[in-house]
Every structure is written in C-alpha cells, then in structure tokens.
C-alpha cells in the first residue's frame, strides 16, 4: 500500500477536551447538520497561515488545559488562540510563530493563560477523512472524529509552501458582544429590550462548543401568558436564544440547526471569537447595534 | 411572503402552515442561484435564509412570492418507499390516543402520503407531514435514553425514522432496515426536505 501521509501526530495527553477542527460544514443545515468548525476562526486561519497551510486546514482545538503531542516526522507547528506556554522537547518555544519540530519531539501546549481555546496547526494539516466536506469534530451530532484520545495517531498531510517568517501579535479580545435585535425581539418586554444595551452578563461554567451560557438580568418575555412555545425554527450561528428562565444562550458552532426558544438578537460575526475565548466567570457586556 | 431580518445577513421567511413551508422551501430552492444563501433551512412555520450575499435583493425576491403560489399540492420531489415492520413498543399507546385498533394505526400510517417538511433534531431526522390534524400524537412523558436507528415514530403532526440511535420522546410504532442517513453517500439524507414518503409493509 502506498504511504499517503507525510507523518503522524501522536496524542500523549488530550487534556480536558481537544478536537480536530477546520472551517466546518456549512450548507447542510437543511438536513439537520450543524455547522461545526473552530470556535475562534480567526485564530485557526492565523495558525494555518503561520505554517504555510491553506487557511481552512484541519488543526487541533484545545480547551483550557492544553495537550501533549508527539510528531512522528520533522514538521513545523504554530499555536494561536488562547495564550499559553509552548515547549518542544522541554525547551520553551514561541506562541504565535512557526516553530520547527524535529521527528519524535514531544510538543507541550500549556494550559490557557488567557482565553479558553488554543489552536495547534501543523504543516500539511491533519489529514483524516472528511465528512460532508469537513474534518471537524461535532460534539452535538457526533459527525466527524470524536474528541482526540490518549494514544491516537493523527495522519498529517503533505506540507505546501514554506511557512511565513512572521509572528502573531496577541490582540486584546475585549469583553463586548455586539447584538443585532431580532428575529423574535417582539417576544420580549420593551423594558427588557431597552435594558439589553450595556447589560453585563457572567459566563456560566456549563458553556461549551454548542452554546455560551450567560447569567445576569433575565430577559423578560412580553407574552408570558401564552402557554405555547415558538414552533421550531432555523437557528443561526451567534443567535441569542432566551429560554423561559430569561438567561440567554449564545449559539456557537455546534449549535442545533433548529430551536424552539425565541431569539432576541444575533451577535455580529466579529464578536464570535470573544465567545470562543470567554472563561467561566468572565463578564461580557452586550451592545445593541441594530 | 413576509420575512424577518436575522442578524446582518439572514432572513426568516414566515409561513402560515407546515404545508406552506413545503411549498415555500421548494420555491426558494428553485431560486437558489439568485438568492445566494449559504443555508436554506425549512422548519415548522418558517424558512431560514442564512448567509445571504445580498440580503436586500433576497428580500425583494421573497416578498414577490405569494402564499397562493406556494400552498399548492405536494411538491414533486423524489419519492421514497420505506419498508416497515410494525412491531413498535408504543403501537398500543398510539391506538389508545387515536381511539382505534393497532391494526387500524398501521393501516392509516401506510395509506397516508407524506412529504418531508423539514429536518432537525439530528442529521437526517425528517419531519414528515401528511397525517390529518385530528391524528396528533402526544410525546412520551418519559423520553427513552436510547431509541435505536431505524425506529419509525410519531409525535405531534409528524412521523419520522430515527436516522441514528439517540435519546427520544417520540412514540415508536415500528422499525425499518432502510438506512436513512449515510454521511458518506450523496445525498447523505434519504429523507431530505421536499421528498415524498410512503411507508409499506416490510
């Protein structure tokens, strides 16, 4: 059999949750297929650019605790997203830069120092078989590979062009979520809508790739006397859904394609990375922009 | 038709009934090239247009669609026959809710012509419409932690086939060996929106 892969990446410690992610599988929502893909897409694209990959190549997305990996071949790696220590065979290496990795070297992606999710790109990308056009792991529907586990050997693709000789500069992500009201803002009281702009919410610990759960002032419904819920309707990435408790949930990449709670507004795409990197206990401020 | 704005590049087209959704979805799919949406997602009373390249142009196109034009007969989508063994654990419960015999439940289920109005809940899970309004089915009080793939089920105004094993609260009346969800196949879902469906004895 022909050796199709340029090398392997072995998982020595997957940390709390490490998944394979690319730009996801948009375009299949009518079949009930979530979009999935990296939660912090600018960070994924940057990591890929640093190692000379196409921007949408598959990377690893770590969660809070980092991961330990071993590369079977000489390669180049870059870590972006949440800031963290990076060590290659015990020696400190740069975050946000192309780092050479000798064959057999142990790569330690440390716990997140700020944010939640770091992105680990390797030259050539992770070359597992795509499902519906994407290699992303979807924790809601189970499409794509499951979370990476101890002892997994992930095949790497052939590196493309040479990596860039640039380094990423950490950019403050801010704590502001800009929201465009609708499509169901009319389900809520005028006072609740007026109070949204500038409202501060705390990130709840049960937030995940499906949704960012926020706790704070309940967003009160106008029509509390109406017993029936909204018939299920299509949900978009960034939708701020409000269950009867009034505590909002921001739909992230693994969100269900339909939902039955009213959506008071939708976040602007540019603020989704803020959600991806918000830690439990962080405070975020809503800003109504339309 | 009317639509609500969703975020910066989406529209939620509103329909009066699930039948109208089926018609509106077929009409919008037919204009896919002009709409330039990333996703077109039908649901119970709406069709979501997500990721529109030009929302204002799409809204003009939607407004020009009239419900009369979309609320016609069932769309002429592909037709799928699903062979069923009517051996589900909730057959008696559905018979009780409909106040008929279980043999009558299976006869009604077989003789009804269905159209997939939308998918949701899980990849390939199709909400098939066609049962008359008076034959609504209440969900189970205690959802099952695991419903096997291929279970043929009823809830509300819909019937469906579980595409993969999952928790579920629908009433199970039978099972099919026909795989309705194969992500490696093209198309991956046998019961995509607009598909006409008939259930036959296995």
Short mmCIF file of C-alpha atoms in Angstrom, two decimals:
data_model
loop_
_atom_site.label_atom_id
_atom_site.label_comp_id
_atom_site.label_asym_id
_atom_site.label_seq_id
_atom_site.Cartn_x
_atom_site.Cartn_y
_atom_site.Cartn_z
CA UNK A 1 0.00 0.00 0.00
CA UNK A 2 1.21 3.47 -0.86
CA UNK A 3 2.16 5.63 2.12
CA UNK A 4 -0.26 8.50 1.62
CA UNK A 5 0.66 10.56 4.66
CA UNK A 6 3.64 12.72 5.36
CA UNK A 7 3.68 11.76 9.02
CA UNK A 8 1.75 11.21 12.20
CA UNK A 9 0.91 13.17 15.25
CA UNK A 10 0.57 11.07 18.39
CA UNK A 11 -1.59 12.23 21.29
CA UNK A 12 0.25 11.78 24.62
CA UNK A 13 -2.30 13.75 26.67
CA UNK A 14 -5.52 15.15 25.16
CA UNK A 15 -6.20 17.49 28.12
CA UNK A 16 -9.79 18.31 29.09
CA UNK A 17 -11.11 18.35 25.52
CA UNK A 18 -9.09 18.50 22.31
CA UNK A 19 -10.87 18.20 18.96
CA UNK A 20 -9.95 18.34 15.28
CA UNK A 21 -11.42 21.49 13.72
CA UNK A 22 -11.41 23.28 10.38
CA UNK A 23 -13.91 25.78 8.96
CA UNK A 24 -16.80 23.34 9.48
CA UNK A 25 -19.55 22.08 7.22
CA UNK A 26 -21.89 24.98 6.37
CA UNK A 27 -24.52 24.30 3.70
CA UNK A 28 -26.07 21.17 5.23
CA UNK A 29 -28.32 22.76 7.87
CA UNK A 30 -31.46 21.77 5.90
CA UNK A 31 -30.56 18.12 6.68
CA UNK A 32 -30.12 18.87 10.39
CA UNK A 33 -26.32 19.00 10.15
CA UNK A 34 -24.72 21.57 12.50
CA UNK A 35 -22.13 23.94 11.04
CA UNK A 36 -19.37 22.94 13.50
CA UNK A 37 -15.76 24.09 12.92
CA UNK A 38 -13.29 26.09 15.01
CA UNK A 39 -14.96 28.40 17.54
CA UNK A 40 -12.23 31.04 17.10
CA UNK A 41 -11.94 31.05 13.32
CA UNK A 42 -9.51 33.99 13.01
CA UNK A 43 -7.13 32.08 15.32
CA UNK A 44 -7.45 28.90 13.22
CA UNK A 45 -6.80 30.81 9.99
CA UNK A 46 -3.79 32.54 11.51
CA UNK A 47 -2.27 29.30 12.81
CA UNK A 48 -2.60 27.80 9.34
CA UNK A 49 -1.04 30.84 7.65
CA UNK A 50 1.91 30.69 10.03
CA UNK A 51 2.79 27.14 8.95
CA UNK A 52 2.07 27.73 5.25
CA UNK A 53 -1.25 25.81 5.13
CA UNK A 54 -4.43 26.85 3.35
CA UNK A 55 -6.44 28.85 5.93
CA UNK A 56 -9.05 26.13 6.33
CA UNK A 57 -6.71 23.18 7.02
CA UNK A 58 -7.62 20.98 9.98
CA UNK A 59 -5.95 21.86 13.32
CA UNK A 60 -6.35 20.84 16.93
CA UNK A 61 -8.54 22.96 19.21
CA UNK A 62 -7.59 22.57 22.89
CA UNK A 63 -9.78 23.55 25.86
CA UNK A 64 -8.34 25.32 28.93
CA UNK A 65 -5.79 22.64 29.88
CA UNK A 66 -3.75 22.31 26.66
CA UNK A 67 -2.42 18.99 25.31
CA UNK A 68 0.77 16.97 24.87
CA UNK A 69 1.65 15.63 21.43
CA UNK A 70 4.48 13.86 19.64
CA UNK A 71 5.25 14.33 15.97
CA UNK A 72 6.41 11.26 14.05
CA UNK A 73 8.19 13.36 11.42
CA UNK A 74 10.09 16.62 11.19
CA UNK A 75 7.48 19.33 10.82
CA UNK A 76 6.53 22.92 11.59
CA UNK A 77 3.93 23.89 14.15
CA UNK A 78 2.16 27.06 15.28
CA UNK A 79 -0.05 27.72 18.31
CA UNK A 80 -2.57 30.60 18.32
CA UNK A 81 -5.86 31.48 20.04
CA UNK A 82 -5.67 31.39 23.83
CA UNK A 83 -2.21 32.41 25.02
CA UNK A 84 -0.21 29.54 26.53
CA UNK A 85 3.28 28.22 27.04
CA UNK A 86 4.68 26.06 24.22
CA UNK A 87 7.54 23.59 24.77
CA UNK A 88 9.30 21.37 22.26
CA UNK A 89 11.25 18.57 23.97
CA UNK A 90 11.14 20.62 27.17
CA UNK A 91 12.59 23.79 25.64
CA UNK A 92 10.40 26.92 25.54
CA UNK A 93 9.18 27.81 22.04
CA UNK A 94 7.23 30.79 20.73
CA UNK A 95 3.44 31.09 20.87
CA UNK A 96 2.05 32.61 17.65
CA UNK A 97 5.01 31.72 15.45
CA UNK A 98 6.18 28.92 13.16
CA UNK A 99 8.19 26.53 15.34
CA UNK A 100 10.38 23.76 13.87
CA UNK A 101 9.67 20.36 15.41
CA UNK A 102 12.23 17.52 15.00
CA UNK A 103 10.97 13.99 14.34
CA UNK A 104 9.96 12.29 17.59
CA UNK A 105 9.90 15.52 19.62
CA UNK A 106 7.37 15.99 22.41
CA UNK A 107 5.23 19.13 21.99
CA UNK A 108 3.63 20.52 25.13
CA UNK A 109 0.82 23.03 24.60
CA UNK A 110 0.34 24.51 28.07
CA UNK A 111 -2.83 25.50 29.92
CA UNK A 112 -4.57 28.62 28.61
CA UNK A 113 -3.19 31.73 30.33
CA UNK A 114 -5.92 33.90 28.81
CA UNK A 115 -8.98 32.69 26.92
CA UNK A 116 -10.06 29.06 26.59
CA UNK A 117 -9.12 27.55 23.22
CA UNK A 118 -5.68 27.33 21.64
CA UNK A 119 -5.21 26.21 18.02
CA UNK A 120 -2.35 23.92 17.04
CA UNK A 121 -1.57 23.92 13.30
CA UNK A 122 0.95 21.54 11.75
CA UNK A 123 2.41 21.92 8.27
CA UNK A 124 0.23 19.87 5.93
CA UNK A 125 -2.72 19.87 8.32
CA UNK A 126 -4.43 16.91 9.97
CA UNK A 127 -5.38 14.66 7.08
CA UNK A 128 -8.19 12.45 8.36
CA UNK A 129 -11.09 11.58 6.02
CA UNK A 130 -13.54 14.49 5.72
CA UNK A 131 -17.26 14.00 6.45
CA UNK A 132 -19.56 16.22 4.38
CA UNK A 133 -16.60 18.31 3.32
CA UNK A 134 -15.12 18.89 6.78
CA UNK A 135 -12.79 17.18 9.25
CA UNK A 136 -14.38 18.98 12.20
CA UNK A 137 -15.48 17.12 15.28
CA UNK A 138 -19.10 18.00 16.06
CA UNK A 139 -19.82 17.36 19.75
CA UNK A 140 -23.59 17.74 19.28
CA UNK A 141 -24.32 15.38 16.39
CA UNK A 142 -21.22 13.19 16.62
CA UNK A 143 -20.28 13.85 12.97
CA UNK A 144 -16.57 13.82 12.19
CA UNK A 145 -13.97 12.30 14.50
CA UNK A 146 -14.64 12.08 18.22
CA UNK A 147 -12.50 14.15 20.61
CA UNK A 148 -8.86 13.06 20.35
CA UNK A 149 -7.83 10.43 22.92
CA UNK A 150 -4.63 9.23 24.53
CA UNK A 151 -2.65 7.17 22.02
CA UNK A 152 -4.46 8.47 18.90
CA UNK A 153 -2.20 8.76 15.85
CA UNK A 154 -3.46 11.51 13.57
CA UNK A 155 -2.19 11.46 9.97
CA UNK A 156 -0.61 14.67 8.64
CA UNK A 157 -0.92 15.93 5.07
CA UNK A 158 1.97 16.92 2.84
CA UNK A 159 3.25 20.43 3.63
CA UNK A 160 2.60 23.02 0.96
CA UNK A 161 4.59 26.19 0.50
CA UNK A 162 7.18 27.31 3.00
CA UNK A 163 5.89 28.78 6.24
CA UNK A 164 5.79 32.51 6.80
CA UNK A 165 8.55 34.17 8.72
CA UNK A 166 6.08 36.24 10.71
CA UNK A 167 4.85 36.16 14.25
CA UNK A 168 1.39 36.78 15.56
CA UNK A 169 0.84 39.61 18.00
CA UNK A 170 -1.69 38.86 20.75
CA UNK A 171 -4.63 41.24 20.29
CA UNK A 172 -6.88 42.15 23.22
CA UNK A 173 -10.18 40.44 22.54
CA UNK A 174 -12.32 42.76 24.61
CA UNK A 175 -15.43 41.94 26.58
CA UNK A 176 -18.11 43.38 24.32
CA UNK A 177 -20.76 41.43 22.40
CA UNK A 178 -22.46 43.45 19.67
CA UNK A 179 -26.01 42.27 19.00
CA UNK A 180 -28.45 42.95 16.16
CA UNK A 181 -32.02 42.64 17.53
CA UNK A 182 -34.44 40.12 16.00
CA UNK A 183 -35.90 37.94 14.61
CA UNK A 184 -38.06 37.48 17.76
CA UNK A 185 -37.34 40.65 19.72
CA UNK A 186 -41.14 41.22 19.78
CA UNK A 187 -41.46 38.35 22.29
CA UNK A 188 -39.79 40.48 24.95
CA UNK A 189 -40.88 43.47 27.02
CA UNK A 190 -39.91 46.98 25.95
CA UNK A 191 -38.09 47.33 29.28
CA UNK A 192 -36.09 44.14 28.65
CA UNK A 193 -35.07 45.33 25.18
CA UNK A 194 -34.17 48.81 26.45
CA UNK A 195 -32.04 47.20 29.19
CA UNK A 196 -30.04 44.98 26.81
CA UNK A 197 -27.69 47.71 25.64
CA UNK A 198 -24.93 47.87 28.20
CA UNK A 199 -26.19 44.87 30.21
CA UNK A 200 -23.44 42.85 31.85
CA UNK A 201 -23.59 39.03 31.93
CA UNK A 202 -21.37 36.44 33.54
CA UNK A 203 -20.17 33.42 31.56
CA UNK A 204 -21.55 30.21 33.11
CA UNK A 205 -19.42 27.13 33.73
CA UNK A 206 -21.64 24.86 31.61
CA UNK A 207 -20.79 26.75 28.42
CA UNK A 208 -19.41 24.56 25.61
CA UNK A 209 -18.99 24.31 21.83
CA UNK A 210 -22.79 24.27 21.46
CA UNK A 211 -23.56 27.43 23.38
CA UNK A 212 -22.16 30.15 25.61
CA UNK A 213 -24.45 30.35 28.63
CA UNK A 214 -24.80 33.76 30.22
CA UNK A 215 -26.20 34.63 33.63
CA UNK A 216 -27.44 38.03 34.68
CA UNK A 217 -30.61 40.09 34.49
CA UNK A 218 -33.34 37.83 32.99
CA UNK A 219 -34.60 38.97 29.57
CA UNK A 220 -38.32 39.05 30.27
CA UNK A 221 -40.96 37.92 27.80
CA UNK A 222 -43.91 40.11 26.94
CA UNK A 223 -46.25 37.21 26.30
CA UNK A 224 -45.81 35.20 29.48
CA UNK A 225 -49.49 34.26 29.41
CA UNK A 226 -49.09 32.44 26.08
CA UNK A 227 -48.54 28.82 27.08
CA UNK A 228 -47.19 27.53 23.81
CA UNK A 229 -43.60 27.87 22.76
CA UNK A 230 -42.48 29.05 19.37
CA UNK A 231 -42.74 26.33 16.70
CA UNK A 232 -39.17 25.14 15.98
CA UNK A 233 -37.34 27.44 13.57
CA UNK A 234 -33.93 27.61 11.91
CA UNK A 235 -31.14 28.91 14.15
CA UNK A 236 -28.05 30.84 13.03
CA UNK A 237 -24.55 30.98 14.47
CA UNK A 238 -24.46 33.71 17.12
CA UNK A 239 -28.21 33.57 17.80
CA UNK A 240 -29.02 34.72 21.35
CA UNK A 241 -31.75 32.33 22.40
CA UNK A 242 -33.79 33.03 25.51
CA UNK A 243 -35.35 30.05 27.33
CA UNK A 244 -38.18 30.64 29.83
CA UNK A 245 -35.62 31.34 32.61
CA UNK A 246 -34.67 34.54 30.74
CA UNK A 247 -30.95 33.64 30.93
CA UNK A 248 -29.57 33.94 27.37
CA UNK A 249 -27.60 31.30 25.48
CA UNK A 250 -25.40 32.32 22.53
CA UNK A 251 -25.38 29.60 19.87
CA UNK A 252 -21.83 28.62 18.91
CA UNK A 253 -20.59 26.39 16.07
CA UNK A 254 -22.01 23.02 17.22
CA UNK A 255 -25.50 24.51 17.82
CA UNK A 256 -28.61 22.56 16.76
CA UNK A 257 -29.94 23.63 13.35
CA UNK A 258 -33.41 24.36 14.75
CA UNK A 259 -34.70 25.50 18.12
CA UNK A 260 -37.94 26.38 19.87
CA UNK A 261 -36.96 29.31 22.10
CA UNK A 262 -37.25 32.87 20.78
CA UNK A 263 -34.07 34.57 19.53
CA UNK A 264 -33.88 38.13 20.86
CA UNK A 265 -30.91 39.02 18.65
CA UNK A 266 -27.87 37.77 16.76
CA UNK A 267 -24.24 38.62 17.53
CA UNK A 268 -22.10 40.15 14.81
CA UNK A 269 -19.66 37.57 13.41
CA UNK A 270 -16.63 39.59 14.51
CA UNK A 271 -17.52 39.03 18.18
CA UNK A 272 -17.80 35.22 17.98
CA UNK A 273 -14.10 34.82 18.92
CA UNK A 274 -14.88 36.71 22.16
CA UNK A 275 -17.43 33.96 22.93
CA UNK A 276 -14.92 31.25 21.96
CA UNK A 277 -12.38 32.59 24.44
CA UNK A 278 -14.65 33.71 27.31
CA UNK A 279 -13.86 31.85 30.51
CA UNK A 280 -16.41 30.82 33.14
CA UNK A 281 -16.82 33.79 35.47
CA UNK A 282 -15.77 36.39 32.86
CA UNK A 283 -18.15 39.34 32.47
CA UNK A 284 -19.30 40.37 28.99
CA UNK A 285 -21.26 43.48 28.04
CA UNK A 286 -23.99 43.47 25.39
CA UNK A 287 -24.09 46.35 22.90
CA UNK A 288 -27.16 46.72 20.68
CA UNK A 289 -26.01 47.79 17.21
CA UNK A 290 -29.15 47.24 15.16
CA UNK B 1 -44.42 36.40 1.58
CA UNK B 2 -43.12 38.19 4.63
CA UNK B 3 -39.75 37.83 6.29
CA UNK B 4 -37.96 38.96 9.44
CA UNK B 5 -34.35 40.07 9.47
CA UNK B 6 -31.88 37.75 11.22
CA UNK B 7 -28.54 39.29 12.16
CA UNK B 8 -26.75 41.08 9.33
CA UNK B 9 -27.18 38.58 6.51
CA UNK B 10 -30.18 36.37 7.25
CA UNK B 11 -33.93 36.31 6.64
CA UNK B 12 -36.65 34.26 8.32
CA UNK B 13 -39.50 33.70 5.83
CA UNK B 14 -42.82 33.25 7.65
CA UNK B 15 -45.45 30.69 6.61
CA UNK B 16 -49.00 30.09 7.84
CA UNK B 17 -48.74 26.29 7.90
CA UNK B 18 -46.31 23.45 7.50
CA UNK B 19 -47.80 22.78 4.05
CA UNK B 20 -46.95 26.33 3.08
CA UNK B 21 -43.39 25.72 4.37
CA UNK B 22 -43.03 22.78 1.96
CA UNK B 23 -44.17 24.95 -0.94
CA UNK B 24 -42.08 27.95 0.08
CA UNK B 25 -38.98 25.77 0.52
CA UNK B 26 -39.40 24.26 -2.96
CA UNK B 27 -39.92 27.75 -4.46
CA UNK B 28 -36.86 29.17 -2.64
CA UNK B 29 -34.64 26.18 -3.58
CA UNK B 30 -35.66 26.75 -7.21
CA UNK B 31 -34.30 30.33 -6.89
CA UNK B 32 -31.13 29.24 -5.07
CA UNK B 33 -28.82 30.74 -7.69
CA UNK B 34 -30.48 34.18 -7.34
CA UNK B 35 -30.78 34.06 -3.54
CA UNK B 36 -27.11 33.21 -2.93
CA UNK B 37 -27.64 31.84 0.60
CA UNK B 38 -25.20 29.55 2.40
CA UNK B 39 -28.06 27.64 4.06
CA UNK B 40 -31.80 27.38 3.33
CA UNK B 41 -33.44 25.79 6.37
CA UNK B 42 -37.14 24.95 6.47
CA UNK B 43 -38.82 24.39 9.87
CA UNK B 44 -42.35 24.17 11.31
CA UNK B 45 -43.62 27.63 10.21
CA UNK B 46 -40.56 29.30 8.70
CA UNK B 47 -37.78 29.01 6.12
CA UNK B 48 -34.44 30.48 7.22
CA UNK B 49 -32.14 32.01 4.60
CA UNK B 50 -28.71 32.21 6.23
CA UNK B 51 -25.54 33.84 4.93
CA UNK B 52 -27.14 35.85 2.10
CA UNK B 53 -24.68 37.54 -0.24
CA UNK B 54 -27.19 40.39 -0.84
CA UNK B 55 -29.99 40.46 1.72
CA UNK B 56 -31.89 43.38 0.19
CA UNK B 57 -32.09 41.61 -3.18
CA UNK B 58 -33.15 38.36 -1.47
CA UNK B 59 -35.88 40.19 0.47
CA UNK B 60 -37.32 41.60 -2.78
CA UNK B 61 -37.42 38.09 -4.21
CA UNK B 62 -39.15 36.71 -1.08
CA UNK B 63 -41.75 39.49 -0.97
CA UNK B 64 -42.67 38.73 -4.59
CA UNK B 65 -43.54 35.12 -3.68
CA UNK B 66 -47.25 34.78 -2.87
CA UNK B 67 -48.59 32.15 -0.45
CA UNK B 68 -51.10 31.11 -3.13
CA UNK B 69 -48.22 30.13 -5.34
CA UNK B 70 -46.52 28.05 -2.69
CA UNK B 71 -49.54 26.49 -0.94
CA UNK B 72 -50.36 24.17 -3.81
CA UNK B 73 -50.29 20.38 -3.97
CA UNK B 74 -47.35 18.44 -2.57
CA UNK B 75 -44.07 19.31 -4.26
CA UNK B 76 -42.94 16.96 -6.99
CA UNK B 77 -39.83 15.86 -5.12
CA UNK B 78 -38.27 12.40 -5.20
CA UNK B 79 -40.40 9.58 -3.80
CA UNK B 80 -39.06 7.11 -1.26
CA UNK B 81 -40.69 3.87 -0.06
CA UNK B 82 -39.82 2.90 3.50
CA UNK B 83 -40.44 -0.80 4.34
CA UNK B 84 -41.68 -1.05 7.93
CA UNK B 85 -42.17 -3.85 10.44
CA UNK B 86 -44.96 -2.53 12.62
CA UNK B 87 -43.59 -4.00 15.84
CA UNK B 88 -43.01 -0.83 17.88
CA UNK B 89 -43.48 -0.81 21.69
CA UNK B 90 -45.85 2.19 21.53
CA UNK B 91 -48.29 0.86 18.94
CA UNK B 92 -50.94 0.25 21.62
CA UNK B 93 -50.41 3.73 23.08
CA UNK B 94 -50.98 5.38 19.69
CA UNK B 95 -54.08 3.20 19.17
CA UNK B 96 -55.34 4.43 22.54
CA UNK B 97 -54.68 8.08 21.64
CA UNK B 98 -56.39 7.70 18.24
CA UNK B 99 -59.18 5.53 19.72
CA UNK B 100 -58.73 2.83 17.06
CA UNK B 101 -57.19 -0.67 16.97
CA UNK B 102 -53.44 -1.06 16.46
CA UNK B 103 -54.17 -2.72 13.09
CA UNK B 104 -56.00 0.48 12.15
CA UNK B 105 -52.98 2.58 13.26
CA UNK B 106 -50.70 0.68 10.89
CA UNK B 107 -53.26 0.90 8.05
CA UNK B 108 -53.58 4.69 8.46
CA UNK B 109 -49.78 5.06 8.70
CA UNK B 110 -49.29 3.04 5.47
CA UNK B 111 -52.06 4.69 3.48
CA UNK B 112 -51.07 8.29 4.22
CA UNK B 113 -48.94 10.15 1.66
CA UNK B 114 -46.22 12.18 3.37
CA UNK B 115 -43.85 14.97 2.40
CA UNK B 116 -40.69 15.81 4.36
CA UNK B 117 -41.38 19.35 5.60
CA UNK B 118 -38.02 19.82 7.32
CA UNK B 119 -35.15 18.09 9.12
CA UNK B 120 -33.85 18.80 12.61
CA UNK B 121 -33.08 17.25 15.99
CA UNK B 122 -30.31 15.11 14.43
CA UNK B 123 -28.68 14.84 10.99
CA UNK B 124 -31.19 13.19 8.63
CA UNK B 125 -34.10 13.27 11.11
CA UNK B 126 -37.05 14.12 8.82
CA UNK B 127 -40.33 15.64 9.97
CA UNK B 128 -42.80 14.01 7.55
CA UNK B 129 -46.22 15.70 7.24
CA UNK B 130 -49.42 14.29 5.85
CA UNK B 131 -51.37 12.94 8.82
CA UNK B 132 -54.69 14.76 9.31
CA UNK B 133 -54.73 17.34 12.13
CA UNK B 134 -57.06 15.29 14.35
CA UNK B 135 -54.49 12.46 14.48
CA UNK B 136 -51.93 14.35 16.55
CA UNK B 137 -49.81 12.18 18.85
CA UNK B 138 -48.60 13.17 22.32
CA UNK B 139 -44.96 12.53 23.09
CA UNK B 140 -43.95 10.09 25.81
CA UNK B 141 -43.94 11.51 29.34
CA UNK B 142 -40.51 9.93 29.91
CA UNK B 143 -38.26 10.14 26.85
CA UNK B 144 -36.24 6.97 26.21
CA UNK B 145 -32.49 7.34 26.84
CA UNK B 146 -31.82 5.35 23.69
CA UNK B 147 -34.01 4.87 20.62
CA UNK B 148 -32.41 2.55 18.02
CA UNK B 149 -31.60 3.71 14.47
CA UNK B 150 -34.44 2.80 12.10
CA UNK B 151 -37.22 3.25 14.66
CA UNK B 152 -40.39 4.52 12.95
CA UNK B 153 -42.07 7.04 15.20
CA UNK B 154 -44.92 9.53 15.66
CA UNK B 155 -45.15 12.83 17.56
CA UNK B 156 -47.42 15.83 17.13
CA UNK B 157 -48.47 16.10 13.49
CA UNK B 158 -45.34 14.28 12.26
CA UNK B 159 -43.93 10.85 11.55
CA UNK B 160 -40.21 10.11 11.22
CA UNK B 161 -37.48 7.48 11.12
CA UNK B 162 -34.65 7.77 13.70
CA UNK B 163 -31.53 8.09 11.49
CA UNK B 164 -29.13 7.00 14.23
CA UNK B 165 -29.57 5.83 17.80
CA UNK B 166 -30.28 8.71 20.17
CA UNK B 167 -32.43 9.67 23.13
CA UNK B 168 -36.02 10.30 22.05
CA UNK B 169 -39.53 11.04 23.23
CA UNK B 170 -41.49 10.04 20.13
CA UNK B 171 -43.95 7.11 20.17
CA UNK B 172 -42.37 4.12 18.40
CA UNK B 173 -44.70 2.13 16.14
CA UNK B 174 -42.25 0.11 14.04
CA UNK B 175 -38.79 -0.24 12.56
CA UNK B 176 -37.12 -0.19 9.16
CA UNK B 177 -33.87 -1.72 7.91
CA UNK B 178 -33.58 1.07 5.31
CA UNK B 179 -30.68 3.39 6.27
CA UNK B 180 -32.00 6.97 6.05
CA UNK B 181 -28.69 8.69 6.99
CA UNK B 182 -25.37 7.85 5.36
CA UNK B 183 -22.94 10.79 5.64
CA UNK B 184 -20.60 9.21 3.06
CA UNK B 185 -23.37 8.95 0.44
CA UNK B 186 -24.62 11.57 -2.00
CA UNK B 187 -27.18 12.68 -0.95
CA UNK B 188 -26.41 11.84 2.70
CA UNK B 189 -30.07 12.03 3.82
CA UNK B 190 -32.63 9.81 2.12
CA UNK B 191 -35.47 11.91 3.54
CA UNK B 192 -34.40 15.46 2.61
CA UNK B 193 -36.98 18.29 2.71
CA UNK B 194 -39.42 18.03 -0.21
CA UNK B 195 -39.09 14.24 -0.52
CA UNK B 196 -42.39 12.35 -0.81
CA UNK B 197 -42.54 9.34 1.50
CA UNK B 198 -44.65 6.18 1.64
CA UNK B 199 -44.45 3.55 4.35
CA UNK B 200 -45.07 -0.05 3.18
CA UNK B 201 -45.10 -3.44 4.92
CA UNK B 202 -41.60 -4.93 5.08
#
